[in-house]
């Protein structure tokens, strides 16, 4: 805004009010001409503003200050967080960032067994061998070996056309990751990045090593609910580098056919054509058919604690091998999962880097896909009831000829599911379990569904 533009805008406003009081053709024409004059002055003012502040590029002290707001219109705007640490409330953002990082890295340390540390092995190949050998008699691995055909899936090199397609579909509003390279610049300069990124991705396929710099993540604590003073009420969201997202997208596109042949039709989250609405519609229709047949339905809705954070890398690797992934693909995923580091960022304050030994990044592309593959074999253990899955929410729906039969069946199958959670180093969040009884029976006994904690 400048003096010339302000005067023109005031004249335009007066002429508009004059037209509203007397809607004649002459008054409209006067307003229209002034509107066009004002628009031209505005365009010229914008050009002059950026010319003055950006001429000379980065050498101009106002350059980055001027263009930064336009690089991304999506930012994690945070106010200063106050947190209770060791019994006292503090607003020291450096102390809070370090506390959050330690908390998020260890958030699932008490769930499951101690992990096989990849740093103890000379190569990714040796680490994969150890994982496969260690879990060769695991119930889930045995079930997968017995029920799935091996397809020997391997990743292939990409082409410039495929890379161009992925780059053109990047979301330019995404926040900038640890490499400080904005997604908007990568997308709009895709012709420059195209061939180098193709060469890097194809190098990943050949070497079976995911780049270390692409495994770094800035963690943003997102407040969930209840008291903002307690760390447990925040969720860690990972902000990854733009190039990491590009490589993950290329890998996920190649995985699509393999996933469709492996995943159960009732695993719904993070899959095209499998929405939350589709899950609910299918459940309601199943229940309506059961009621029409004069049967009763017992439904138990289960929740998992820190499901994405506690997923064990070593067991997942053994499962991928059992599903029929070729050695090359398994080693690429092993490299992707291990050696990941994170730091918490609160506005301009950053914590030290810490290594994450479990889980998948919440905010990645491959994380949800790997979670679906990890939980998929649960369907091989639930045999007498229907199981509907959406991410970490699992619903057991049992149908019986009477209320007692339906309730007993849902309870027994829920116990099977809880046993699977324990064997797979996950933890059922029993306080969040819910039971629904649906029946046409005129008299329904008062059932008490006891919480099952393992």
Short mmCIF file of C-alpha atoms in Angstrom, two decimals:
data_model
loop_
_atom_site.label_atom_id
_atom_site.label_comp_id
_atom_site.label_asym_id
_atom_site.label_seq_id
_atom_site.Cartn_x
_atom_site.Cartn_y
_atom_site.Cartn_z
CA UNK A 1 0.00 0.00 0.00
CA UNK A 2 1.24 3.50 -0.91
CA UNK A 3 -0.20 7.03 -1.12
CA UNK A 4 -1.22 6.74 -4.78
CA UNK A 5 -2.99 3.40 -4.28
CA UNK A 6 -4.74 4.60 -1.12
CA UNK A 7 -6.14 7.69 -2.88
CA UNK A 8 -7.33 5.64 -5.87
CA UNK A 9 -9.05 3.12 -3.56
CA UNK A 10 -10.83 5.92 -1.70
CA UNK A 11 -12.11 7.41 -4.97
CA UNK A 12 -13.32 3.98 -6.06
CA UNK A 13 -15.16 3.52 -2.75
CA UNK A 14 -16.89 6.91 -3.10
CA UNK A 15 -17.99 6.18 -6.67
CA UNK A 16 -19.31 2.77 -5.60
CA UNK A 17 -21.40 4.36 -2.86
CA UNK A 18 -22.66 6.95 -5.36
CA UNK A 19 -23.71 4.16 -7.72
CA UNK A 20 -25.52 2.33 -4.92
CA UNK A 21 -27.52 5.47 -4.09
CA UNK A 22 -28.38 6.13 -7.74
CA UNK A 23 -27.94 3.18 -10.09
CA UNK A 24 -27.63 5.05 -13.37
CA UNK A 25 -25.52 4.08 -16.35
CA UNK A 26 -23.31 7.14 -15.95
CA UNK A 27 -22.56 6.38 -12.28
CA UNK A 28 -21.70 2.76 -13.16
CA UNK A 29 -19.35 3.87 -15.93
CA UNK A 30 -17.55 6.27 -13.59
CA UNK A 31 -17.11 3.49 -11.01
CA UNK A 32 -15.95 0.98 -13.65
CA UNK A 33 -13.24 3.30 -14.97
CA UNK A 34 -11.95 4.07 -11.47
CA UNK A 35 -11.98 0.35 -10.57
CA UNK A 36 -9.75 -0.40 -13.56
CA UNK A 37 -7.45 2.51 -12.72
CA UNK A 38 -7.14 1.26 -9.12
CA UNK A 39 -6.37 -2.30 -10.29
CA UNK A 40 -3.62 -1.04 -12.59
CA UNK A 41 -2.08 1.06 -9.80
CA UNK A 42 -2.19 -1.98 -7.49
CA UNK A 43 -0.39 -4.20 -9.99
CA UNK A 44 2.25 -1.55 -10.56
CA UNK A 45 2.70 -1.05 -6.82
CA UNK A 46 3.25 -4.78 -6.28
CA UNK A 47 5.86 -4.92 -9.06
CA UNK A 48 7.70 -1.92 -7.65
CA UNK A 49 7.61 -3.39 -4.13
CA UNK A 50 9.25 -6.67 -5.14
CA UNK A 51 11.69 -4.96 -7.50
CA UNK A 52 12.96 -2.72 -4.72
CA UNK A 53 13.26 -5.51 -2.15
CA UNK A 54 14.44 -8.40 -4.33
CA UNK A 55 16.79 -6.82 -6.88
CA UNK A 56 20.21 -8.41 -6.48
CA UNK A 57 18.77 -11.70 -5.19
CA UNK A 58 20.09 -13.12 -1.91
CA UNK A 59 22.64 -10.30 -1.69
CA UNK A 60 19.77 -7.93 -0.91
CA UNK A 61 19.20 -8.01 2.85
CA UNK A 62 15.42 -7.83 2.31
CA UNK A 63 15.31 -10.71 -0.22
CA UNK A 64 14.57 -13.72 2.01
CA UNK A 65 12.41 -11.68 4.37
CA UNK A 66 10.24 -10.70 1.39
CA UNK A 67 9.83 -14.04 -0.39
CA UNK A 68 9.66 -16.39 2.59
CA UNK A 69 5.91 -15.84 3.30
CA UNK A 70 5.17 -16.84 -0.30
CA UNK A 71 7.13 -20.11 -0.36
CA UNK A 72 4.46 -21.96 1.62
CA UNK A 73 1.00 -20.94 2.75
CA UNK A 74 0.85 -23.85 5.16
CA UNK A 75 2.91 -23.52 8.32
CA UNK A 76 2.72 -25.02 11.78
CA UNK A 77 2.07 -21.76 13.56
CA UNK A 78 2.86 -22.30 17.21
CA UNK A 79 2.56 -20.16 20.24
CA UNK A 80 4.99 -20.73 23.10
CA UNK A 81 4.20 -24.01 24.89
CA UNK A 82 4.11 -24.30 28.65
CA UNK A 83 4.78 -27.77 30.02
CA UNK A 84 5.04 -29.51 33.35
CA UNK A 85 8.48 -31.13 33.63
CA UNK A 86 9.55 -32.98 36.77
CA UNK A 87 6.79 -31.43 38.84
CA UNK A 88 7.28 -27.80 37.84
CA UNK A 89 5.77 -25.75 35.02
CA UNK A 90 8.23 -24.14 32.60
CA UNK A 91 8.02 -21.95 29.51
CA UNK A 92 11.67 -22.43 28.52
CA UNK A 93 11.28 -23.55 24.90
CA UNK A 94 14.77 -25.08 24.75
CA UNK A 95 14.05 -27.24 27.77
CA UNK A 96 10.60 -28.14 26.45
CA UNK A 97 11.90 -29.13 23.01
CA UNK A 98 14.51 -31.45 24.54
CA UNK A 99 11.91 -32.95 26.87
CA UNK A 100 9.47 -33.56 24.02
CA UNK A 101 12.13 -35.20 21.88
CA UNK A 102 13.15 -37.59 24.66
CA UNK A 103 9.49 -38.31 25.39
CA UNK A 104 8.55 -39.03 21.75
CA UNK A 105 11.59 -41.24 21.10
CA UNK A 106 10.80 -43.34 24.18
CA UNK A 107 7.00 -43.11 23.97
CA UNK A 108 6.67 -46.82 23.16
CA UNK A 109 9.77 -48.16 24.91
CA UNK A 110 7.66 -50.04 27.46
CA UNK A 111 5.61 -51.77 24.75
CA UNK A 112 6.93 -55.01 23.28
CA UNK A 113 10.39 -56.55 23.38
CA UNK A 114 13.79 -54.94 23.06
CA UNK A 115 14.56 -54.30 19.40
CA UNK A 116 17.32 -55.79 17.30
CA UNK A 117 19.62 -52.82 16.82
CA UNK A 118 20.78 -52.45 13.22
CA UNK A 119 23.91 -50.61 14.38
CA UNK A 120 25.25 -53.90 15.77
CA UNK A 121 25.59 -55.34 12.25
CA UNK A 122 28.11 -54.57 9.50
CA UNK A 123 25.53 -54.25 6.73
CA UNK A 124 21.82 -54.02 6.05
CA UNK A 125 21.99 -57.55 4.64
CA UNK A 126 23.35 -58.95 7.91
CA UNK A 127 20.64 -57.09 9.83
CA UNK A 128 17.90 -58.55 7.61
CA UNK A 129 19.34 -62.06 8.06
CA UNK A 130 19.19 -61.63 11.84
CA UNK A 131 15.58 -60.38 11.75
CA UNK A 132 14.38 -63.23 9.52
CA UNK A 133 16.17 -65.88 11.60
CA UNK A 134 15.04 -64.42 14.92
CA UNK A 135 11.34 -64.47 13.96
CA UNK A 136 11.21 -67.58 11.77
CA UNK A 137 8.94 -69.37 14.28
CA UNK A 138 6.81 -66.35 15.18
CA UNK A 139 3.05 -67.16 14.91
CA UNK A 140 2.43 -64.34 12.42
CA UNK A 141 5.38 -65.30 10.22
CA UNK A 142 4.30 -68.95 10.22
CA UNK A 143 0.73 -67.97 9.33
CA UNK A 144 1.93 -65.77 6.45
CA UNK A 145 4.19 -68.54 5.13
CA UNK A 146 1.28 -71.00 5.16
CA UNK A 147 -1.36 -68.75 3.59
CA UNK A 148 0.30 -66.43 1.07
CA UNK A 149 1.85 -67.24 -2.26
CA UNK A 150 5.35 -65.91 -2.81
CA UNK A 151 5.48 -63.35 -5.61
CA UNK A 152 9.13 -62.26 -5.26
CA UNK A 153 8.40 -58.54 -5.60
CA UNK A 154 11.37 -56.28 -6.39
CA UNK A 155 11.67 -52.54 -6.99
CA UNK A 156 12.78 -51.32 -10.41
CA UNK A 157 14.50 -48.19 -11.64
CA UNK A 158 12.34 -45.19 -12.47
CA UNK A 159 12.11 -43.15 -15.67
CA UNK A 160 12.18 -39.36 -16.20
CA UNK A 161 8.49 -39.45 -17.13
CA UNK A 162 7.57 -41.17 -13.86
CA UNK A 163 9.69 -38.73 -11.88
CA UNK A 164 8.12 -35.78 -13.69
CA UNK A 165 4.64 -37.06 -12.83
CA UNK A 166 5.49 -37.35 -9.13
CA UNK A 167 7.13 -33.92 -9.02
CA UNK A 168 4.19 -32.24 -10.75
CA UNK A 169 1.81 -33.64 -8.12
CA UNK A 170 3.75 -32.39 -5.10
CA UNK A 171 1.70 -30.39 -2.62
CA UNK A 172 3.35 -26.97 -2.66
CA UNK A 173 1.68 -26.02 0.63
CA UNK A 174 3.58 -28.60 2.67
CA UNK A 175 5.90 -27.37 5.38
CA UNK A 176 9.66 -27.33 4.77
CA UNK A 177 11.65 -30.22 6.25
CA UNK A 178 15.10 -30.37 7.87
CA UNK A 179 16.88 -29.75 4.55
CA UNK A 180 15.25 -26.26 4.35
CA UNK A 181 14.30 -26.83 0.68
CA UNK A 182 10.68 -25.71 0.13
CA UNK A 183 8.39 -28.10 -1.76
CA UNK A 184 7.11 -25.20 -3.84
CA UNK A 185 10.57 -24.54 -5.29
CA UNK A 186 11.10 -28.23 -6.13
CA UNK A 187 7.72 -28.42 -7.84
CA UNK A 188 8.09 -25.24 -9.86
CA UNK A 189 11.70 -26.07 -10.83
CA UNK A 190 11.02 -29.73 -11.56
CA UNK A 191 12.78 -29.59 -14.93
CA UNK A 192 16.03 -28.77 -13.12
CA UNK A 193 15.61 -31.48 -10.46
CA UNK A 194 14.26 -34.17 -12.80
CA UNK A 195 17.39 -35.97 -14.00
CA UNK A 196 19.43 -35.65 -10.75
CA UNK A 197 16.54 -37.06 -8.71
CA UNK A 198 16.10 -39.90 -11.23
CA UNK A 199 19.77 -40.79 -10.84
CA UNK A 200 19.58 -40.67 -7.02
CA UNK A 201 16.46 -42.85 -6.89
CA UNK A 202 17.95 -45.42 -9.25
CA UNK A 203 21.08 -45.40 -7.09
CA UNK A 204 18.87 -46.26 -4.09
CA UNK A 205 17.47 -49.23 -6.00
CA UNK A 206 20.93 -50.47 -6.98
CA UNK A 207 22.64 -49.93 -3.63
CA UNK A 208 19.59 -50.85 -1.51
CA UNK A 209 20.43 -47.92 0.78
CA UNK A 210 17.94 -45.16 1.57
CA UNK A 211 19.79 -41.82 1.94
CA UNK A 212 20.57 -40.89 5.54
CA UNK A 213 19.67 -37.24 4.98
CA UNK A 214 16.20 -38.32 3.80
CA UNK A 215 15.68 -40.13 7.13
CA UNK A 216 15.82 -36.94 9.20
CA UNK A 217 12.59 -35.47 10.56
CA UNK A 218 11.52 -32.33 12.35
CA UNK A 219 8.89 -33.23 14.94
CA UNK A 220 6.06 -30.80 15.63
CA UNK A 221 4.12 -31.51 18.86
CA UNK A 222 0.42 -31.18 18.02
CA UNK A 223 -1.86 -30.70 21.02
CA UNK A 224 -4.68 -33.28 21.09
CA UNK A 225 -6.98 -32.75 24.06
CA UNK A 226 -7.37 -32.25 27.81
CA UNK A 227 -4.57 -30.46 29.72
CA UNK A 228 -1.93 -28.77 27.54
CA UNK A 229 0.61 -28.88 30.41
CA UNK A 230 1.20 -32.64 30.02
CA UNK A 231 3.39 -34.20 27.33
CA UNK A 232 1.12 -37.24 26.89
CA UNK A 233 -1.56 -34.96 25.42
CA UNK A 234 0.57 -34.10 22.36
CA UNK A 235 0.97 -36.08 19.13
CA UNK A 236 4.30 -36.07 17.23
CA UNK A 237 3.91 -35.16 13.55
CA UNK A 238 6.99 -35.65 11.37
CA UNK A 239 7.98 -33.01 8.83
CA UNK A 240 10.19 -34.79 6.29
CA UNK A 241 12.29 -33.44 3.47
CA UNK A 242 10.59 -32.93 0.14
CA UNK A 243 12.99 -35.35 -1.57
CA UNK A 244 12.17 -38.06 0.97
CA UNK A 245 8.49 -37.68 0.02
CA UNK A 246 9.39 -37.98 -3.67
CA UNK A 247 11.34 -41.21 -3.18
CA UNK A 248 8.64 -42.65 -0.92
CA UNK A 249 5.95 -41.84 -3.49
CA UNK A 250 7.87 -43.63 -6.25
CA UNK A 251 8.30 -46.71 -4.05
CA UNK A 252 4.62 -46.69 -3.06
CA UNK A 253 3.48 -46.50 -6.70
CA UNK A 254 5.51 -49.59 -7.54
CA UNK A 255 4.04 -51.37 -4.50
CA UNK A 256 0.39 -50.93 -5.52
CA UNK A 257 -0.06 -54.24 -7.38
CA UNK A 258 1.75 -56.18 -4.67
CA UNK A 259 -0.38 -54.57 -1.95
CA UNK A 260 -3.64 -55.34 -3.74
CA UNK A 261 -2.69 -59.01 -3.89
CA UNK A 262 -1.73 -59.16 -0.20
CA UNK A 263 -3.94 -56.86 1.86
CA UNK A 264 -7.28 -58.10 3.16
CA UNK A 265 -10.29 -56.36 1.63
CA UNK A 266 -11.37 -55.10 5.07
CA UNK A 267 -8.18 -53.18 5.76
CA UNK A 268 -9.48 -49.75 4.88
CA UNK A 269 -7.18 -46.93 5.95
CA UNK A 270 -4.69 -45.31 3.57
CA UNK A 271 -6.08 -47.17 0.55
CA UNK A 272 -7.81 -45.74 -2.48
CA UNK A 273 -11.48 -46.78 -2.54
CA UNK A 274 -11.41 -47.90 1.11
CA UNK A 275 -12.68 -44.93 3.09
CA UNK A 276 -13.96 -44.71 6.65
CA UNK A 277 -17.45 -44.18 5.23
CA UNK A 278 -17.15 -47.43 3.25
CA UNK A 279 -16.27 -49.34 6.44
CA UNK A 280 -19.25 -47.92 8.32
CA UNK A 281 -21.63 -48.58 5.43
CA UNK A 282 -20.49 -52.20 5.16
CA UNK A 283 -20.89 -52.75 8.91
CA UNK A 284 -24.39 -51.27 8.97
CA UNK A 285 -25.48 -53.34 5.98
CA UNK A 286 -24.10 -56.53 7.58
CA UNK A 287 -25.94 -55.76 10.80
CA UNK A 288 -29.20 -55.06 8.96
CA UNK A 289 -29.02 -58.40 7.15
CA UNK A 290 -28.37 -60.21 10.42
CA UNK A 291 -31.37 -58.52 12.07
CA UNK A 292 -33.55 -59.38 9.07
CA UNK A 293 -32.56 -63.03 9.57
CA UNK A 294 -33.58 -62.86 13.24
CA UNK A 295 -30.03 -63.02 14.58
CA UNK A 296 -28.21 -60.91 17.18
CA UNK A 297 -24.97 -58.97 16.75
CA UNK A 298 -22.27 -58.33 19.36
CA UNK A 299 -19.70 -55.71 18.42
CA UNK A 300 -16.48 -54.94 20.27
CA UNK A 301 -14.48 -51.91 19.12
CA UNK A 302 -10.79 -52.08 20.01
CA UNK A 303 -8.11 -49.41 20.16
CA UNK A 304 -4.32 -49.66 20.22
CA UNK A 305 -1.91 -47.56 22.27
CA UNK A 306 0.74 -45.70 20.25
CA UNK A 307 0.32 -48.13 17.37
CA UNK A 308 2.44 -46.25 14.81
CA UNK A 309 5.10 -45.43 17.40
CA UNK A 310 5.63 -48.96 18.72
CA UNK A 311 5.64 -50.98 15.48
CA UNK A 312 8.80 -53.15 15.71
CA UNK A 313 11.12 -52.81 12.72
CA UNK A 314 12.68 -56.25 13.00
CA UNK A 315 9.37 -58.14 13.09
CA UNK A 316 8.03 -56.08 10.19
CA UNK A 317 11.11 -56.98 8.13
CA UNK A 318 10.55 -60.67 8.86
CA UNK A 319 6.92 -60.31 7.76
CA UNK A 320 7.87 -58.58 4.51
CA UNK A 321 10.20 -61.46 3.69
CA UNK A 322 7.44 -63.96 4.50
CA UNK A 323 4.94 -62.17 2.24
CA UNK A 324 7.24 -62.74 -0.71
CA UNK A 325 9.17 -59.52 -1.08
CA UNK A 326 12.48 -60.12 -2.79
CA UNK A 327 15.70 -59.57 -0.95
CA UNK A 328 16.37 -56.27 -2.69
CA UNK A 329 12.99 -54.79 -1.65
CA UNK A 330 13.33 -56.05 1.94
CA UNK A 331 16.78 -54.50 2.29
CA UNK A 332 15.54 -51.15 0.93
CA UNK A 333 12.75 -51.14 3.53
CA UNK A 334 15.20 -52.18 6.25
CA UNK A 335 17.42 -49.25 5.29
CA UNK A 336 14.39 -46.92 5.21
CA UNK A 337 13.22 -47.96 8.70
CA UNK A 338 16.53 -48.00 10.55
CA UNK A 339 18.92 -45.20 11.38
CA UNK A 340 16.16 -42.57 11.47
CA UNK A 341 16.81 -39.46 13.56
CA UNK A 342 14.46 -36.75 14.76
CA UNK A 343 14.46 -33.45 16.57
CA UNK A 344 11.62 -31.40 18.00
CA UNK A 345 11.15 -27.94 16.55
CA UNK A 346 9.25 -25.24 18.41
CA UNK A 347 9.18 -22.15 16.19
CA UNK A 348 12.90 -21.27 15.89
CA UNK A 349 13.99 -23.53 18.77
CA UNK A 350 15.36 -26.96 17.86
CA UNK A 351 16.32 -29.84 20.12
CA UNK A 352 19.31 -32.15 19.63
CA UNK A 353 18.97 -35.10 17.24
CA UNK A 354 17.86 -38.46 18.67
CA UNK A 355 17.59 -41.84 17.01
CA UNK A 356 14.19 -43.55 16.77
CA UNK A 357 14.43 -47.33 17.26
CA UNK A 358 10.74 -48.15 16.75
CA UNK A 359 7.73 -47.09 14.74
CA UNK A 360 7.17 -45.26 11.48
CA UNK A 361 7.00 -41.48 10.96
CA UNK A 362 3.52 -40.01 11.31
CA UNK A 363 3.48 -37.83 8.23
CA UNK A 364 5.35 -40.14 5.85
CA UNK A 365 3.95 -41.87 2.75
CA UNK A 366 5.39 -45.34 3.36
CA UNK A 367 4.60 -45.39 7.10
CA UNK A 368 0.85 -46.09 6.74
CA UNK A 369 1.51 -48.65 3.98
CA UNK A 370 3.96 -50.55 6.17
CA UNK A 371 1.51 -50.42 9.09
CA UNK A 372 -1.19 -52.02 6.92
CA UNK A 373 1.23 -54.78 5.90
CA UNK A 374 2.21 -55.31 9.53
CA UNK A 375 -1.37 -55.73 10.81
CA UNK A 376 -2.68 -57.64 7.79
CA UNK A 377 -1.99 -61.13 9.15
CA UNK A 378 -4.38 -60.51 12.07
CA UNK A 379 -7.12 -61.63 9.68
CA UNK A 380 -5.56 -65.08 9.60
CA UNK A 381 -6.33 -65.51 13.33
CA UNK A 382 -9.89 -64.10 13.47
CA UNK A 383 -11.89 -66.94 11.95
CA UNK A 384 -15.36 -67.00 13.54
CA UNK A 385 -16.27 -63.28 13.46
CA UNK A 386 -15.87 -60.36 11.05
CA UNK A 387 -13.00 -57.94 11.63
CA UNK A 388 -13.03 -54.41 10.23
CA UNK A 389 -9.81 -52.41 10.42
CA UNK A 390 -9.16 -48.71 10.00
CA UNK A 391 -5.58 -47.83 10.98
CA UNK A 392 -5.24 -48.65 14.70
CA UNK A 393 -9.00 -49.16 15.21
CA UNK A 394 -10.25 -52.73 14.95
CA UNK A 395 -13.87 -53.81 15.24
CA UNK A 396 -14.91 -57.41 15.92
CA UNK A 397 -18.49 -58.07 14.80
CA UNK A 398 -19.97 -61.44 15.82
CA UNK A 399 -23.36 -62.76 14.74
CA UNK A 400 -25.27 -65.45 16.66
CA UNK A 401 -28.67 -67.07 16.67
CA UNK A 402 -29.26 -65.51 20.09
CA UNK A 403 -27.71 -62.85 22.32
CA UNK A 404 -25.64 -65.27 24.40
CA UNK A 405 -24.06 -66.91 21.36
CA UNK A 406 -23.17 -63.56 19.78
CA UNK A 407 -21.65 -62.17 22.99
CA UNK A 408 -19.60 -65.30 23.69
CA UNK A 409 -18.26 -65.36 20.15
CA UNK A 410 -17.28 -61.67 20.19
CA UNK A 411 -15.49 -62.12 23.53
CA UNK A 412 -13.52 -65.17 22.38
CA UNK A 413 -12.46 -63.51 19.12
CA UNK A 414 -11.47 -60.33 20.96
CA UNK A 415 -9.22 -62.42 23.20
CA UNK A 416 -7.61 -63.85 20.06
CA UNK A 417 -7.03 -60.32 18.79
CA UNK A 418 -5.53 -59.18 22.10
CA UNK A 419 -3.21 -62.21 22.06
CA UNK A 420 -2.13 -61.20 18.54
CA UNK A 421 -1.41 -57.65 19.74
CA UNK A 422 0.80 -59.00 22.52
CA UNK A 423 2.67 -61.42 20.25
CA UNK A 424 3.25 -58.61 17.76
CA UNK A 425 4.62 -56.22 20.39
CA UNK A 426 1.62 -53.91 20.40
CA UNK A 427 -0.61 -52.89 23.29
CA UNK A 428 -4.40 -52.92 23.46
CA UNK A 429 -5.84 -49.75 24.96
CA UNK A 430 -8.52 -51.51 27.01
CA UNK A 431 -10.12 -48.36 28.57
CA UNK A 432 -11.09 -47.27 25.05
CA UNK A 433 -12.79 -50.56 24.17
CA UNK A 434 -16.54 -50.30 23.55
CA UNK A 435 -19.27 -52.93 23.28
CA UNK A 436 -22.46 -52.67 21.24
CA UNK A 437 -25.27 -55.23 21.36
CA UNK A 438 -27.75 -55.19 18.48
CA UNK A 439 -30.77 -57.49 18.64
CA UNK A 440 -34.49 -57.85 17.98
CA UNK A 441 -34.92 -59.90 21.15
CA UNK A 442 -37.59 -58.54 23.47
CA UNK A 443 -35.71 -59.56 26.59
CA UNK A 444 -31.96 -58.91 26.79
CA UNK A 445 -29.90 -60.01 29.84
CA UNK A 446 -27.67 -57.43 31.51
CA UNK A 447 -24.22 -58.39 30.25
CA UNK A 448 -21.06 -57.00 31.77
CA UNK A 449 -18.21 -56.82 29.29
CA UNK A 450 -15.08 -56.95 31.40
CA UNK A 451 -12.02 -55.06 30.18
CA UNK A 452 -9.22 -57.31 29.13
CA UNK A 453 -5.77 -55.92 29.84
CA UNK A 454 -2.62 -57.56 28.70
#
